[in-house]
mmCIF file of C-alpha atoms in Angstrom:
data_model
loop_
_atom_site.group_PDB
_atom_site.id
_atom_site.type_symbol
_atom_site.label_atom_id
_atom_site.label_comp_id
_atom_site.label_asym_id
_atom_site.label_seq_id
_atom_site.Cartn_x
_atom_site.Cartn_y
_atom_site.Cartn_z
ATOM 1 C CA MET A 82 92.942 75.657 110.458
ATOM 2 C CA ARG A 83 94.555 73.014 107.976
ATOM 3 C CA ILE A 84 97.323 74.726 106.469
ATOM 4 C CA LEU A 85 99.583 73.522 103.816
ATOM 5 C CA VAL A 86 103.193 74.377 103.824
ATOM 6 C CA VAL A 87 105.673 74.661 100.823
ATOM 7 C CA GLU A 88 108.849 75.364 101.624
ATOM 8 C CA ASP A 89 111.901 73.707 100.390
ATOM 9 C CA GLU A 90 114.322 74.830 103.323
ATOM 10 C CA GLU A 91 113.480 71.774 105.571
ATOM 11 C CA ASN A 92 114.771 73.534 108.675
ATOM 12 C CA LEU A 93 112.238 76.150 108.264
ATOM 13 C CA ALA A 94 109.209 73.856 106.773
ATOM 14 C CA GLU A 95 109.923 71.828 110.281
ATOM 15 C CA SER A 96 109.958 75.136 112.368
ATOM 16 C CA LEU A 97 106.958 76.398 110.405
ATOM 17 C CA ARG A 98 105.150 72.712 110.891
ATOM 18 C CA GLN A 99 105.887 73.063 115.101
ATOM 19 C CA GLY A 100 104.864 76.433 115.468
ATOM 20 C CA LEU A 101 101.679 75.890 113.894
ATOM 21 C CA SER A 102 100.962 72.903 115.282
ATOM 22 C CA ALA A 103 101.784 74.077 118.929
ATOM 23 C CA ASP A 104 98.917 76.660 117.904
ATOM 24 C CA GLY A 105 96.600 73.994 117.057
ATOM 25 C CA HIS A 106 96.997 74.396 113.446
ATOM 26 C CA ARG A 107 96.946 70.808 111.231
ATOM 27 C CA VAL A 108 99.698 71.330 109.210
ATOM 28 C CA GLU A 109 101.107 69.558 105.932
ATOM 29 C CA VAL A 110 104.318 69.977 104.425
ATOM 30 C CA ALA A 111 105.772 69.814 100.894
ATOM 31 C CA HIS A 112 109.567 70.534 99.996
ATOM 32 C CA ASP A 113 109.420 70.950 95.944
ATOM 33 C CA GLY A 114 107.002 72.914 93.653
ATOM 34 C CA HIS A 115 105.320 69.904 91.955
ATOM 35 C CA ARG A 116 104.629 67.766 95.188
ATOM 36 C CA GLY A 117 103.305 71.368 96.552
ATOM 37 C CA LEU A 118 100.959 72.060 93.715
ATOM 38 C CA GLU A 119 99.649 68.420 93.704
ATOM 39 C CA LEU A 120 98.788 68.569 97.293
ATOM 40 C CA ALA A 121 96.960 72.146 96.538
ATOM 41 C CA LEU A 122 94.947 70.671 93.968
ATOM 42 C CA THR A 123 94.143 67.349 95.131
ATOM 43 C CA GLY A 124 95.296 67.382 99.131
ATOM 44 C CA GLY A 125 92.817 69.740 100.344
ATOM 45 C CA PRO A 126 90.401 71.282 101.195
ATOM 46 C CA TYR A 127 93.395 73.661 103.363
ATOM 47 C CA ASP A 128 92.228 76.817 104.936
ATOM 48 C CA ALA A 129 95.334 78.396 103.670
ATOM 49 C CA VAL A 130 98.817 77.967 101.726
ATOM 50 C CA LEU A 131 102.210 79.102 102.808
ATOM 51 C CA LEU A 132 103.738 79.072 99.651
ATOM 52 C CA ASP A 133 107.830 79.849 99.138
ATOM 53 C CA LEU A 134 108.228 81.490 96.044
ATOM 54 C CA MET A 135 111.720 80.334 95.058
ATOM 55 C CA LEU A 136 111.000 76.322 94.756
ATOM 56 C CA PRO A 137 112.822 73.214 93.219
ATOM 57 C CA GLY A 138 110.883 72.406 90.131
ATOM 58 C CA LEU A 139 107.854 74.642 90.166
ATOM 59 C CA GLY A 140 107.947 78.231 91.720
ATOM 60 C CA GLY A 141 105.616 79.387 94.156
ATOM 61 C CA ALA A 142 104.278 82.142 91.625
ATOM 62 C CA GLU A 143 103.318 79.094 88.902
ATOM 63 C CA ILE A 144 101.721 77.005 91.736
ATOM 64 C CA CYS A 145 99.824 79.981 92.623
ATOM 65 C CA ALA A 146 98.468 80.659 88.965
ATOM 66 C CA ARG A 147 97.557 76.955 88.603
ATOM 67 C CA MET A 148 95.635 76.961 91.479
ATOM 68 C CA ARG A 149 93.431 79.673 90.412
ATOM 69 C CA ALA A 150 93.106 78.345 87.115
ATOM 70 C CA HIS A 151 91.371 75.323 88.502
ATOM 71 C CA GLY A 152 89.193 77.038 90.250
ATOM 72 C CA VAL A 153 91.074 76.486 94.048
ATOM 73 C CA PRO A 154 90.201 79.687 95.999
ATOM 74 C CA THR A 155 92.104 78.764 99.024
ATOM 75 C CA PRO A 156 93.712 81.866 100.481
ATOM 76 C CA VAL A 157 97.759 81.618 99.356
ATOM 77 C CA LEU A 158 100.345 83.569 101.631
ATOM 78 C CA ILE A 159 103.324 83.819 99.994
ATOM 79 C CA LEU A 160 106.731 83.409 101.959
ATOM 80 C CA THR A 161 110.076 84.726 100.288
ATOM 81 C CA ALA A 162 113.336 85.718 101.298
ATOM 82 C CA LYS A 163 112.988 88.143 98.070
ATOM 83 C CA ASP A 164 111.905 91.517 99.156
ATOM 84 C CA GLY A 165 111.933 93.500 95.896
ATOM 85 C CA GLU A 166 108.677 94.917 94.667
ATOM 86 C CA GLN A 167 108.565 93.003 91.463
ATOM 87 C CA ASP A 168 108.868 89.514 93.563
ATOM 88 C CA GLU A 169 105.811 91.192 95.565
ATOM 89 C CA ALA A 170 103.734 91.967 92.448
ATOM 90 C CA GLU A 171 104.723 88.212 90.817
ATOM 91 C CA GLY A 172 103.310 86.848 93.575
ATOM 92 C CA LEU A 173 100.027 88.867 94.163
ATOM 93 C CA ASP A 174 99.547 89.073 90.347
ATOM 94 C CA ALA A 175 99.364 85.339 90.361
ATOM 95 C CA GLY A 176 96.547 85.394 92.218
ATOM 96 C CA ALA A 177 98.105 85.137 96.309
ATOM 97 C CA ASP A 178 96.344 87.346 98.800
ATOM 98 C CA ASP A 179 99.347 88.139 100.908
ATOM 99 C CA TYR A 180 103.050 88.207 101.569
ATOM 100 C CA LEU A 181 105.181 88.042 104.121
ATOM 101 C CA THR A 182 109.536 88.577 103.659
ATOM 102 C CA LYS A 183 111.958 86.506 105.740
ATOM 103 C CA PRO A 184 112.442 86.750 108.413
ATOM 104 C CA PHE A 185 109.536 86.818 110.195
ATOM 105 C CA SER A 186 107.809 86.523 113.514
ATOM 106 C CA PHE A 187 105.190 83.633 114.107
ATOM 107 C CA VAL A 188 103.298 86.644 115.385
ATOM 108 C CA VAL A 189 103.193 88.496 112.488
ATOM 109 C CA LEU A 190 102.223 84.819 110.521
ATOM 110 C CA GLY A 191 99.622 84.075 113.215
ATOM 111 C CA ALA A 192 98.056 87.488 112.326
ATOM 112 C CA ARG A 193 98.082 87.444 108.849
ATOM 113 C CA LEU A 194 96.721 83.459 108.878
ATOM 114 C CA ARG A 195 93.799 85.076 110.841
ATOM 115 C CA ALA A 196 93.408 88.100 108.627
ATOM 116 C CA LEU A 197 93.186 85.567 105.748
ATOM 117 C CA ALA A 198 90.693 83.249 107.589
ATOM 118 C CA ARG A 199 88.220 86.394 108.200
ATOM 119 C CA ARG A 200 88.565 87.100 104.577
ATOM 120 C CA ALA A 201 87.612 83.681 103.546
ATOM 121 C CA ALA A 202 84.457 83.283 105.717
ATOM 122 C CA ALA A 203 83.289 86.475 105.170
ATOM 123 C CA PRO A 204 80.028 86.354 102.860
ATOM 124 C CA GLU A 205 80.070 86.916 98.982
ATOM 125 C CA PRO A 206 79.273 90.330 97.954
ATOM 126 C CA THR A 207 75.655 90.772 97.206
ATOM 127 C CA VAL A 208 74.384 92.463 93.949
ATOM 128 C CA LEU A 209 74.154 96.451 94.896
ATOM 129 C CA ARG A 210 71.269 98.503 93.653
ATOM 130 C CA ALA A 211 70.881 102.320 93.773
ATOM 131 C CA GLY A 212 67.625 102.761 91.728
ATOM 132 C CA ASP A 213 68.723 101.770 88.354
ATOM 133 C CA LEU A 214 72.325 101.720 89.189
ATOM 134 C CA VAL A 215 73.203 98.110 89.762
ATOM 135 C CA LEU A 216 77.004 97.049 90.673
ATOM 136 C CA ASP A 217 77.836 93.048 91.199
ATOM 137 C CA PRO A 218 81.199 93.512 93.088
ATOM 138 C CA GLN A 219 81.750 89.468 92.334
ATOM 139 C CA ASP A 220 81.504 89.829 88.743
ATOM 140 C CA ARG A 221 82.821 93.061 88.355
ATOM 141 C CA ARG A 222 79.845 94.336 86.732
ATOM 142 C CA CYS A 223 77.889 97.587 86.331
ATOM 143 C CA ARG A 224 75.189 99.015 84.596
ATOM 144 C CA ARG A 225 72.766 101.860 84.440
ATOM 145 C CA GLY A 226 69.440 100.726 83.208
ATOM 146 C CA THR A 227 69.854 98.476 80.770
ATOM 147 C CA HIS A 228 73.208 99.933 79.635
ATOM 148 C CA ASP A 229 76.772 98.622 80.716
ATOM 149 C CA ILE A 230 79.463 100.732 81.777
ATOM 150 C CA GLU A 231 82.952 99.772 81.870
ATOM 151 C CA LEU A 232 84.622 100.444 85.440
ATOM 152 C CA THR A 233 88.362 99.741 86.111
ATOM 153 C CA ALA A 234 89.108 97.710 89.475
ATOM 154 C CA ARG A 235 89.729 100.666 91.680
ATOM 155 C CA GLU A 236 86.615 102.459 90.356
ATOM 156 C CA LEU A 237 84.711 99.215 91.021
ATOM 157 C CA GLY A 238 85.874 99.424 94.518
ATOM 158 C CA VAL A 239 85.182 103.211 95.075
ATOM 159 C CA LEU A 240 81.977 102.692 93.894
ATOM 160 C CA ALA A 241 81.251 99.496 95.964
ATOM 161 C CA CYS A 242 82.036 101.252 99.064
ATOM 162 C CA LEU A 243 79.674 103.963 98.522
ATOM 163 C CA MET A 244 76.857 102.016 97.480
ATOM 164 C CA GLU A 245 77.250 99.596 100.268
ATOM 165 C CA ARG A 246 76.331 102.922 102.904
ATOM 166 C CA PRO A 247 73.638 104.787 100.896
ATOM 167 C CA GLY A 248 72.507 107.579 102.227
ATOM 168 C CA ARG A 249 75.656 107.869 104.642
ATOM 169 C CA ALA A 250 78.604 109.935 104.221
ATOM 170 C CA VAL A 251 82.078 107.802 103.699
ATOM 171 C CA ALA A 252 85.480 109.764 104.236
ATOM 172 C CA LYS A 253 88.250 109.851 102.030
ATOM 173 C CA GLN A 254 90.333 107.879 104.556
ATOM 174 C CA ASP A 255 87.678 105.521 104.820
ATOM 175 C CA ILE A 256 87.216 104.692 101.129
ATOM 176 C CA LEU A 257 91.346 104.576 100.791
ATOM 177 C CA ASP A 258 91.638 102.178 103.992
ATOM 178 C CA GLU A 259 88.956 99.768 102.189
ATOM 179 C CA VAL A 260 90.107 100.168 98.416
ATOM 180 C CA TRP A 261 93.946 100.667 98.367
ATOM 181 C CA ASP A 262 96.593 98.076 99.640
ATOM 182 C CA ALA A 263 98.620 100.744 101.434
ATOM 183 C CA PRO A 264 96.530 103.712 102.384
ATOM 184 C CA HIS A 265 98.316 105.542 104.407
ATOM 185 C CA ASP A 266 100.998 105.744 101.928
ATOM 186 C CA ILE A 267 98.735 107.530 99.687
ATOM 187 C CA ASP A 268 97.135 111.256 99.360
ATOM 188 C CA PRO A 269 93.719 110.626 100.548
ATOM 189 C CA ASN A 270 93.092 113.260 97.453
ATOM 190 C CA ILE A 271 93.416 110.504 95.010
ATOM 191 C CA VAL A 272 89.918 109.722 95.791
ATOM 192 C CA GLU A 273 88.528 112.465 94.422
ATOM 193 C CA VAL A 274 90.194 111.423 91.016
ATOM 194 C CA TYR A 275 88.586 108.357 90.982
ATOM 195 C CA VAL A 276 84.971 109.985 92.034
ATOM 196 C CA SER A 277 85.284 112.553 89.187
ATOM 197 C CA SER A 278 86.095 109.555 86.697
ATOM 198 C CA LEU A 279 83.043 107.296 88.239
ATOM 199 C CA ARG A 280 80.691 110.663 87.848
ATOM 200 C CA LYS A 281 82.043 110.839 83.912
ATOM 201 C CA LYS A 282 80.880 106.868 83.482
ATOM 202 C CA ILE A 283 77.832 106.411 85.918
ATOM 203 C CA ASP A 284 76.152 109.899 85.822
ATOM 204 C CA ALA A 285 76.927 112.121 83.251
ATOM 205 C CA PRO A 286 75.677 110.323 80.466
ATOM 206 C CA PHE A 287 72.449 109.715 81.909
ATOM 207 C CA GLY A 288 71.645 113.375 83.324
ATOM 208 C CA ARG A 289 72.454 111.809 86.787
ATOM 209 C CA ARG A 290 73.848 113.098 90.160
ATOM 210 C CA SER A 291 74.160 110.118 92.116
ATOM 211 C CA ILE A 292 77.471 110.695 93.785
ATOM 212 C CA LEU A 293 77.290 113.514 96.096
ATOM 213 C CA THR A 294 79.951 115.463 97.725
ATOM 214 C CA VAL A 295 79.962 116.214 101.686
ATOM 215 C CA HIS A 296 81.857 119.020 102.138
ATOM 216 C CA GLY A 297 84.842 118.323 104.987
ATOM 217 C CA THR A 298 84.088 114.614 104.935
ATOM 218 C CA GLY A 299 84.036 112.790 101.864
ATOM 219 C CA TYR A 300 80.978 111.671 99.801
ATOM 220 C CA ARG A 301 77.452 109.756 99.944
ATOM 221 C CA MET A 302 75.751 107.931 97.431
ATOM 222 C CA ALA A 303 72.230 108.759 96.461
ATOM 223 C CA PRO A 304 69.728 105.736 97.320
ATOM 224 C CA ASP A 305 67.655 106.401 94.401
ATOM 225 C CA GLY A 306 71.099 106.401 92.595
ATOM 226 C CA GLY A 307 70.363 109.773 91.823
#
């Protein structure tokens, strides 16, 4: 992988450069926010950006936000000594893909980078269809026939999870694992809430019954859209 490290702690930056280089990666380093943004926008393409949150000149969250505003899709892994929920949310809301709190091990860092690479290499989601029910995960659009249906991001995720497996029973925990960021900390019954909401939006107004309950397991999408 070709990796950009934006880190103002020079000892840590050098340690990252050496460690990642030893693993076979090509590494470039910037020690301030403005240089980091310049490289992120013009020095690529990179396979990943390791981005400190607190940087001189320009903060990591701002760098990430500007990358996304310029259409740069490179996966971003935030590295920071901060561990508060608000700081994590700031980086992720700016468009970061993952978050790692200092101090961290190279074993964990390597695993996170491999996970980012797998996500980046995954094929673009295709338009999903079940009869006249159409879901475009990429554009976050849903419609039933000619009628557009407004869905929340979580509703879109749950519906996509079901539509990707037409006619197959999908367990609540599998839906949690795919749609929620921290699935093991969440009661699986929350899925019922989102399925109920989906039924009110994609089925009830059209007299359909596309999301079927599979007792003891979870839910199943009718291949014909109900």
